[in-house]
Amino acid sequence: MRIVSNKILVMTGFLVLFSMAACKKWVDNTPQPLQVDESKVFSTEQGFRETLNGVYLQMGAETLYGKEMTMGVLSLAGRNFDVVNANTATKLHYQAATYNFTALEMTTYTAKLWNKMYATIANLNNLLDNIERRKALFTGQNYNTFKGEVLALRAYLHFDLLRMFSPIEAGAIGIPYVTAVNPGQVQSGTVGNTLDKCIADLTAAEALLSATDLTNIRMTKWGVKGLLARLYLYRSDKVKAAENALAVINSNNFALTVSSNADLFFAKESLFKLQIFANNYFAYFRSIFGAPSLIGLAATSQVAIYGTANTDYRKSFIDVNTGNALGTPILPKKFNATAANSFPMLRLSEQYYILAECANDVATGLNYLNQVRAARNLSAPLTTVNVPDAAALTTEITNEYRKEFIGEGQMFFYYKRKNTAFTALPFALPIAANPSYTFVRPE
Amino acid sequence: MNSNTIISNKKRYRKAILLMLLNVFATALFAQNVAVKGIVKDEIGEPLSGAVVMQVGTTNTTRTDKDGAFELKNVAPGATLRASYVGRNTVELILKPGEIKVKFTLKNSNLTLKEVTVNTGLYKRPVGNFTGSAKTYSGEALKTVNPRNVISALAVLDPSVRIAQNNVLGSDPNSLPNLQIRGANNLPVSLQGGSAVANPVSNGDIMSNYLSNPNQPLIILDGFETTLQTLFDMDVNLIANITVLKDAAATVAYGSKAANGVIVIETKQPVPGKLRVTYSVYANADLVDLTSYNLMNAEQLLEAQRLTGIFSDPNNQYNDLAKKQWYDYRLGQVRSGVDTYWLSQPVQTGLGLNQSLSLGGGAGPLRYSFGLNYNTAEGVMKDSGRDRYSLNYNVSYLVKNIRFSNSMAVGYTKGNNSVWGSYESYVNQFPYFRNKDANGNLIKVLEPSSSALDFIIQAPGGTFANPAYNSTLNVKDYSTILSLTNNTNVEWSLTDELKLTGSLGWSSNSPGAEAFYPADHTKFLANVIVQQPNIGSYQQLKGKNSALSGRLNASYHLSLGKSTILANLGATLQKTSSNSTTVQVYGIPNDYLGELGLANGFDYTSVKPRSSNNLTKNLSNFFSVSYNYDNRYTAEFTVNQSGSSQFGSNSKFATFYAGGLAWNIANEKWFKPNDIIQVAKLNASIGTTGNQNFSSDMASQVYTYNYLNNYRLMVGSSTLSFANPDLKWQQTLKANIGLNLGFFKGKLNANVEFFRETTDNLILPLDIAPSTGFANYQDNLGGTKNEGWEVGITAPIIRNSARNVFWTVSVNAGHFNTTITRLSPAVTAINNGFNSNLDPNNLEDTRYQTKPLPRFEVGQSMNRIWAVPSLGIDPASGKEVFVKLNGSYTFTWDARDKRPIAETTAKIKGSASSNLTYKNFILNVIFSYQYGGYMYNQTLVDRVENVNLMAGNADLRVLTERWKQPGDHSSFKSLVANGAQGFQQTNVTSRFVQKDNFLQLASLTVGYTVPSTAKWVKAAHLSAPKFMITQNDLVRFATIKTERGTSYPFARSLNFGISTNF
């Protein structure tokens, strides 16, 4: 009997020692040194901030907002520049400027762009997943701040993907709106569905974000509002667009106060700007405007856009003083200025332009345009005498967009939204057969 | 049986004996007692000496002599005689009236403890209760085959163990073999997200071993997992035996680590008795084998170069003239008699010495052993070699029913790589270059510069440096490993049936490597001007690996009538951690400044310090039960539960099962004793085992910090690959059927086994929609099927113990074939890459298709050679004629025309051996052979057709056997005059696919044991001194002739050994 009870004792000991719960914990808890497992990264608020920084760094990549989606491909497709030499410019940029979106260089680029945008979205989704799972970890308002920021960025990236890869019609095919890290493919809805999902994310973000956070190097509540105005205008909901734009302006948190031509990005007026790592940034813009590419704006075209008078700050886009007599290319002052590596993603002036476009009468519209013009040192206001009707107002708005957003990648979206005829695009560059405002998607 | 029942049995016996005695007295009154003669034999007819024969009920006992004969006097008629022998069933026999001659046959009893057991590393089980497939080889047997390399001895003896022949590294004493048991169940590592080459690494880290060769079997040393490196550096004298576990029933207790088979090493345990000292010494000589090289001499090479157009330029008269000047210069060298035999420059006869001393003994509860080993082995390349030092002790102490034991081993190994450089650089060297100047000093730059000779262009081929020159410098290139192991065991026998074992093992090793190349080294020759302050480099690697394992086992044993039950329950916990750091510094001007700290600085732009870290935790529980009925039927069942930190977060635990049945036909009642078959045992098993040889970050989401960029001076991190939380261990279903037969009373023993291993969840990448954010992810998507058989026949032809003459002949053969059964779509992209004319990863590599590249297709074997079919050389043009996929003929090679040509895995691989003991002499011969495999003769095509005569020497056949003029029937295509490059290129073609059959004398051993009666032996207080000469790889007959060993030559080894006890 003694032996039997001994046996039972020993066996029970065995079982207790190696009970499943203990085992799983032991095996699970294996942090890998140097490689940082997500459980480690997301163990502190700092880690969440670092992964968000990682997202901004990904957005600042050459393929995305660091180069091609701003001053590169999108600016060329947006016809910001007239000097685009087929021999010296990279093939990609030339194809973009001539709307040859089915060319190999373009499809290769757009595939990379698509993959990289979605890789960034996947990072946001994994971050969001962890925010929800570790809700208890956050102090103060941080849960709301992080979650709001992530949702807002997710909408921002999806909205830009939609504007590049889908036609503008609400019934046309949209893009996959990816909200989780999952190997399964998300099907594309219609453009309308995609926009609805963007709005849903932005609305949720707006509710979470604080109105008093005025940092503009991150996506904040005011960035969300500005983006909503841009988005509603894209789906032609002028009432809601104006409502959001007005909310930004009336908040009085941002003002058109810059009074010099030192910073042509007018960074202080940004609702959301993205910092591109300086070393990379200067290499990026030199690769476009410097030798051998030498893309740029001819002096005559500069005059055509900004007028003969030199009062408009923005006319300093190309500052002849930064070049030299030996023929070294003249680099645009807009990009070459110190701190120009904080790239504007959403600007206050756009909100004025949105209001001008949504205005019910020409006078109201001109009023909004004039406020921006005055801030840009154009003291003579536009009046209904020069701009008698809605069509003339539209022309003025287009002109203001061209002046304000040169090299920022916004013009492509503007022409697309306006469904501008390809023959009506500025500058006498060739246009490929069957041009389109829609990029070729890789899947 | 427990002690209580034994005691009560004894009491019962005593009573019975008393009763019997009364009977005896009674019968003695009536009958005359007689002497009974007889013989005791085993079931195969061999006499058993020392068997006890007694008349039941009396104290009348005798023992058999060495012929198994006995004579028991004073036996009453009709008495019962009983014969017994350790490890055998006891037999009783009632004397018939008048019978005075009897015969006993004692069969093997399966249940006695002395009986042969199979050691699975986790538990031991008697052969009779074992249904799996396992083979055990004694340390002595392995030592006789190859006293210096246990692993290659194992590969010779067991047809299922295969070592991939390494034609590059040859007999490099510092390269570890690539080991597999019963073939591979994995696709090449590069497909599975691992490193590109499946070469074993010798850094002492358990995990990285498997990552570099996912087919490597699990190696268990005295119950704990160890590295291939440890086995490679182990002193053969310490090994008691090695067991190779092959099928599911034998290996499943290891669960998720068992799929590649298991090699279990058991070291010698201290034997009780008075102090015993054993000393053995082995001296060896490695002789370089250069017979496979057939290079051009100075004159022939120059002629071949001329024919290739290296010294002419038809497009530029100016260059043409200058090149002719170089030709004349080199011709002058040839004429003056320069014909350096470069092959012999860096080689030597490698001498080695292995000395082992061990002490052991013990009295009462204490047993101990202590061993020292020093093993130095020079390689055949000068200055290369491997030195090993080790020390170990083992102490055990028994208190009541608890045995404590502790063993400790300390080892230090230093592997020197040859400072002479790669052997290839000597093979390639032009024989018309002088090696030494007039004063006998080695020349650094082999040819004067064009300006020195006043020629207008550089020499064709550029500047040639003498690799031998580096031997005059203080170059350092070595690796070291210091290892420390301590195992503690507590064995607690609660009752006779129940035993508990607890073990704790700790092992740690610190690998290190240093490589110093001073500025004067020829590798910097081309960069002297450009990188002046940065020439000379020093690289240092330091690492630390440790493994901590704990084990608890309970074993239970119960006999009830004819049934026997054995059960084992166990749990193992293991934690391994490894890290290493490599630093490289630049700019060391002089060779006497060979220190890391004396360098100019880091070349941080290109070479960063590297660190690697790995941490794994594993857990494995098993329960195994075996049931035997009447020594006829055995059933075994084992279940294992494995958990590992490497698995995906949704599948941290895996369960594996295996079951087996065995039927001992010869023990059936209807199986009549006959003269033909005496032993017949059938066994079959089926079960699943796992493979976890994949990197742990495939299963967990990993973030990478970005140090190069920052977001407003803040660091950012992002995740770049998709972790699959559902990633599972790879699972292999193994089935095995075996039959053991014994014929003609043990004169012929045969063993046949058939196996099938199917793996259907190999980890492979799967391409996913890019909108998921990732290009692909790893999932269990692939499948392979591996089928084969093994046959072993042993025939002890002469067994004459009286005259001490024994002769045993044995033959074995094995076969397997692995086919792919399932692949992921992503593999198509990889196949397309292998099917393009240029390397998709390196468009500059024009020689991409000169090697057969793998192709993975469902239903095809994994080891197929894919090449373009060739009809041979067109006698009219000297060009090769290829067959396109549509059957038409062409001169143009196209990667898309590749077809599966032949199979590299041999149909049969095995060995044949003869063991002869005649009195005190031993003669042991082992041939290993292979039949039915094919090989792409890469060295032949590279040395004859893919030659670059501008840069290196080539095979003589370049000159003699290549097509020269229309009408020539040659197997080698014509030389193409290509003055600009000197390149000749042949892409992979069926013309160089050759049969890879061979027969080689793997081992020849002659030994002599000095009789202990010899005077000098007595005088020196020795006991049984033994002399042994072993020659490895002495003769080789092969259908394929390759230059074996390109960067390190092959060697034949001769060993001489003496061992003795004091």
mmCIF file of N, CA, C and O in Angstrom, chain B residues 43-85:
data_model
loop_
_atom_site.group_PDB
_atom_site.id
_atom_site.type_symbol
_atom_site.label_atom_id
_atom_site.label_comp_id
_atom_site.label_asym_id
_atom_site.label_seq_id
_atom_site.Cartn_x
_atom_site.Cartn_y
_atom_site.Cartn_z
ATOM 1 N N GLU B 43 19.657 -21.557 -29.023
ATOM 2 C CA GLU B 43 18.686 -21.932 -30.051
ATOM 3 C C GLU B 43 19.290 -22.068 -31.434
ATOM 4 O O GLU B 43 18.696 -22.666 -32.314
ATOM 5 N N ILE B 44 20.481 -21.506 -31.620
ATOM 6 C CA ILE B 44 21.091 -21.668 -32.935
ATOM 7 C C ILE B 44 22.174 -22.755 -32.917
ATOM 8 O O ILE B 44 22.942 -22.905 -33.852
ATOM 9 N N GLY B 45 22.223 -23.500 -31.825
ATOM 10 C CA GLY B 45 23.110 -24.651 -31.789
ATOM 11 C C GLY B 45 24.501 -24.373 -31.274
ATOM 12 O O GLY B 45 25.361 -25.249 -31.282
ATOM 13 N N GLU B 46 24.722 -23.179 -30.828
ATOM 14 C CA GLU B 46 26.044 -22.855 -30.268
ATOM 15 C C GLU B 46 26.113 -23.357 -28.831
ATOM 16 O O GLU B 46 25.164 -23.178 -28.057
ATOM 17 N N PRO B 47 27.211 -23.989 -28.452
ATOM 18 C CA PRO B 47 27.321 -24.471 -27.070
ATOM 19 C C PRO B 47 27.353 -23.309 -26.094
ATOM 20 O O PRO B 47 27.908 -22.253 -26.383
ATOM 21 N N LEU B 48 26.735 -23.499 -24.953
ATOM 22 C CA LEU B 48 26.756 -22.471 -23.920
ATOM 23 C C LEU B 48 27.710 -22.938 -22.824
ATOM 24 O O LEU B 48 27.493 -23.986 -22.205
ATOM 25 N N SER B 49 28.735 -22.180 -22.618
ATOM 26 C CA SER B 49 29.662 -22.587 -21.567
ATOM 27 C C SER B 49 29.304 -21.856 -20.288
ATOM 28 O O SER B 49 28.905 -20.685 -20.312
ATOM 29 N N GLY B 50 29.386 -22.524 -19.179
ATOM 30 C CA GLY B 50 29.096 -21.890 -17.895
ATOM 31 C C GLY B 50 27.640 -21.981 -17.502
ATOM 32 O O GLY B 50 27.220 -21.363 -16.526
ATOM 33 N N ALA B 51 26.836 -22.762 -18.266
ATOM 34 C CA ALA B 51 25.441 -22.925 -17.880
ATOM 35 C C ALA B 51 25.365 -23.847 -16.650
ATOM 36 O O ALA B 51 26.192 -24.729 -16.462
ATOM 37 N N VAL B 52 24.359 -23.565 -15.819
ATOM 38 C CA VAL B 52 24.236 -24.349 -14.596
ATOM 39 C C VAL B 52 23.228 -25.472 -14.819
ATOM 40 O O VAL B 52 22.126 -25.248 -15.318
ATOM 41 N N VAL B 53 23.640 -26.686 -14.494
ATOM 42 C CA VAL B 53 22.731 -27.827 -14.616
ATOM 43 C C VAL B 53 22.574 -28.420 -13.224
ATOM 44 O O VAL B 53 23.572 -28.646 -12.529
ATOM 45 N N MET B 54 21.348 -28.614 -12.800
ATOM 46 C CA MET B 54 21.151 -29.186 -11.466
ATOM 47 C C MET B 54 20.020 -30.200 -11.477
ATOM 48 O O MET B 54 19.152 -30.197 -12.344
ATOM 49 N N GLN B 55 20.117 -31.072 -10.515
ATOM 50 C CA GLN B 55 19.013 -32.001 -10.328
ATOM 51 C C GLN B 55 18.039 -31.301 -9.407
ATOM 52 O O GLN B 55 18.400 -30.901 -8.280
ATOM 53 N N VAL B 56 16.817 -31.118 -9.877
ATOM 54 C CA VAL B 56 15.839 -30.346 -9.111
ATOM 55 C C VAL B 56 15.587 -31.048 -7.779
ATOM 56 O O VAL B 56 15.443 -32.265 -7.724
ATOM 57 N N GLY B 57 15.594 -30.238 -6.732
ATOM 58 C CA GLY B 57 15.306 -30.777 -5.419
ATOM 59 C C GLY B 57 16.551 -31.247 -4.683
ATOM 60 O O GLY B 57 16.459 -31.725 -3.558
ATOM 61 N N THR B 58 17.695 -31.130 -5.322
ATOM 62 C CA THR B 58 18.927 -31.517 -4.638
ATOM 63 C C THR B 58 19.913 -30.363 -4.713
ATOM 64 O O THR B 58 19.635 -29.344 -5.326
ATOM 65 N N THR B 59 21.032 -30.552 -4.085
ATOM 66 C CA THR B 59 22.095 -29.554 -4.211
ATOM 67 C C THR B 59 23.103 -30.005 -5.261
ATOM 68 O O THR B 59 24.171 -29.423 -5.402
ATOM 69 N N ASN B 60 22.753 -31.057 -5.951
ATOM 70 C CA ASN B 60 23.623 -31.632 -6.958
ATOM 71 C C ASN B 60 23.664 -30.718 -8.190
ATOM 72 O O ASN B 60 22.717 -30.619 -8.943
ATOM 73 N N THR B 61 24.801 -30.029 -8.372
ATOM 74 C CA THR B 61 24.900 -28.995 -9.403
ATOM 75 C C THR B 61 26.218 -29.119 -10.136
ATOM 76 O O THR B 61 27.219 -29.531 -9.563
ATOM 77 N N THR B 62 26.181 -28.767 -11.413
ATOM 78 C CA THR B 62 27.452 -28.682 -12.139
ATOM 79 C C THR B 62 27.358 -27.566 -13.179
ATOM 80 O O THR B 62 26.278 -27.028 -13.449
ATOM 81 N N ARG B 63 28.499 -27.248 -13.761
ATOM 82 C CA ARG B 63 28.522 -26.207 -14.803
ATOM 83 C C ARG B 63 29.044 -26.798 -16.098
ATOM 84 O O ARG B 63 29.875 -27.699 -16.068
ATOM 85 N N THR B 64 28.591 -26.262 -17.214
ATOM 86 C CA THR B 64 29.084 -26.767 -18.494
ATOM 87 C C THR B 64 30.476 -26.211 -18.752
ATOM 88 O O THR B 64 30.818 -25.113 -18.314
ATOM 89 N N ASP B 65 31.253 -27.012 -19.494
ATOM 90 C CA ASP B 65 32.596 -26.522 -19.862
ATOM 91 C C ASP B 65 32.486 -25.642 -21.109
ATOM 92 O O ASP B 65 31.385 -25.310 -21.551
ATOM 93 N N LYS B 66 33.646 -25.347 -21.693
ATOM 94 C CA LYS B 66 33.611 -24.381 -22.784
ATOM 95 C C LYS B 66 32.946 -24.922 -24.056
ATOM 96 O O LYS B 66 32.590 -24.164 -24.953
ATOM 97 N N ASP B 67 32.761 -26.230 -24.121
ATOM 98 C CA ASP B 67 32.039 -26.801 -25.267
ATOM 99 C C ASP B 67 30.573 -27.036 -24.950
ATOM 100 O O ASP B 67 29.853 -27.675 -25.706
ATOM 101 N N GLY B 68 30.156 -26.544 -23.798
ATOM 102 C CA GLY B 68 28.759 -26.692 -23.423
ATOM 103 C C GLY B 68 28.444 -28.061 -22.811
ATOM 104 O O GLY B 68 27.285 -28.380 -22.529
ATOM 105 N N ALA B 69 29.454 -28.872 -22.615
ATOM 106 C CA ALA B 69 29.216 -30.227 -22.115
ATOM 107 C C ALA B 69 29.240 -30.253 -20.593
ATOM 108 O O ALA B 69 29.857 -29.402 -19.953
ATOM 109 N N PHE B 70 28.514 -31.233 -20.043
ATOM 110 C CA PHE B 70 28.542 -31.351 -18.582
ATOM 111 C C PHE B 70 28.402 -32.820 -18.191
ATOM 112 O O PHE B 70 27.991 -33.660 -19.007
ATOM 113 N N GLU B 71 28.747 -33.047 -16.994
ATOM 114 C CA GLU B 71 28.503 -34.382 -16.445
ATOM 115 C C GLU B 71 28.021 -34.204 -15.020
ATOM 116 O O GLU B 71 28.701 -33.603 -14.193
ATOM 117 N N LEU B 72 26.807 -34.681 -14.776
ATOM 118 C CA LEU B 72 26.236 -34.550 -13.438
ATOM 119 C C LEU B 72 26.199 -35.949 -12.829
ATOM 120 O O LEU B 72 25.541 -36.846 -13.348
ATOM 121 N N LYS B 73 26.971 -36.055 -11.770
ATOM 122 C CA LYS B 73 27.071 -37.395 -11.173
ATOM 123 C C LYS B 73 25.964 -37.611 -10.155
ATOM 124 O O LYS B 73 25.330 -36.657 -9.695
ATOM 125 N N ASN B 74 25.793 -38.880 -9.827
ATOM 126 C CA ASN B 74 24.918 -39.230 -8.728
ATOM 127 C C ASN B 74 23.483 -38.749 -8.942
ATOM 128 O O ASN B 74 22.871 -38.165 -8.065
ATOM 129 N N VAL B 75 22.944 -39.011 -10.157
ATOM 130 C CA VAL B 75 21.591 -38.588 -10.459
ATOM 131 C C VAL B 75 20.663 -39.771 -10.335
ATOM 132 O O VAL B 75 20.943 -40.852 -10.859
ATOM 133 N N ALA B 76 19.589 -39.512 -9.659
ATOM 134 C CA ALA B 76 18.622 -40.598 -9.482
ATOM 135 C C ALA B 76 17.851 -40.799 -10.771
ATOM 136 O O ALA B 76 17.566 -39.822 -11.470
ATOM 137 N N PRO B 77 17.511 -42.008 -11.116
ATOM 138 C CA PRO B 77 16.722 -42.235 -12.326
ATOM 139 C C PRO B 77 15.375 -41.529 -12.209
ATOM 140 O O PRO B 77 14.793 -41.479 -11.128
ATOM 141 N N GLY B 78 14.903 -40.970 -13.312
ATOM 142 C CA GLY B 78 13.605 -40.291 -13.320
ATOM 143 C C GLY B 78 13.635 -38.920 -12.661
ATOM 144 O O GLY B 78 12.595 -38.296 -12.475
ATOM 145 N N ALA B 79 14.809 -38.467 -12.293
ATOM 146 C CA ALA B 79 14.892 -37.158 -11.643
ATOM 147 C C ALA B 79 14.657 -36.051 -12.670
ATOM 148 O O ALA B 79 14.724 -36.283 -13.869
ATOM 149 N N THR B 80 14.356 -34.870 -12.155
ATOM 150 C CA THR B 80 14.164 -33.711 -13.043
ATOM 151 C C THR B 80 15.457 -32.906 -13.069
ATOM 152 O O THR B 80 16.001 -32.556 -12.022
ATOM 153 N N LEU B 81 15.948 -32.674 -14.281
ATOM 154 C CA LEU B 81 17.157 -31.854 -14.407
ATOM 155 C C LEU B 81 16.749 -30.461 -14.894
ATOM 156 O O LEU B 81 15.841 -30.302 -15.718
ATOM 157 N N ARG B 82 17.450 -29.502 -14.383
ATOM 158 C CA ARG B 82 17.152 -28.118 -14.782
ATOM 159 C C ARG B 82 18.437 -27.470 -15.266
ATOM 160 O O ARG B 82 19.465 -27.517 -14.593
ATOM 161 N N ALA B 83 18.353 -26.853 -16.471
ATOM 162 C CA ALA B 83 19.513 -26.109 -16.989
ATOM 163 C C ALA B 83 19.157 -24.638 -17.035
ATOM 164 O O ALA B 83 18.067 -24.275 -17.480
ATOM 165 N N SER B 84 20.050 -23.829 -16.546
ATOM 166 C CA SER B 84 19.762 -22.392 -16.593
ATOM 167 C C SER B 84 21.009 -21.617 -17.001
ATOM 168 O O SER B 84 22.139 -22.082 -16.828
ATOM 169 N N TYR B 85 20.760 -20.449 -17.559
ATOM 170 C CA TYR B 85 21.858 -19.620 -18.041
ATOM 171 C C TYR B 85 21.367 -18.181 -18.018
ATOM 172 O O TYR B 85 20.192 -17.907 -18.320
#
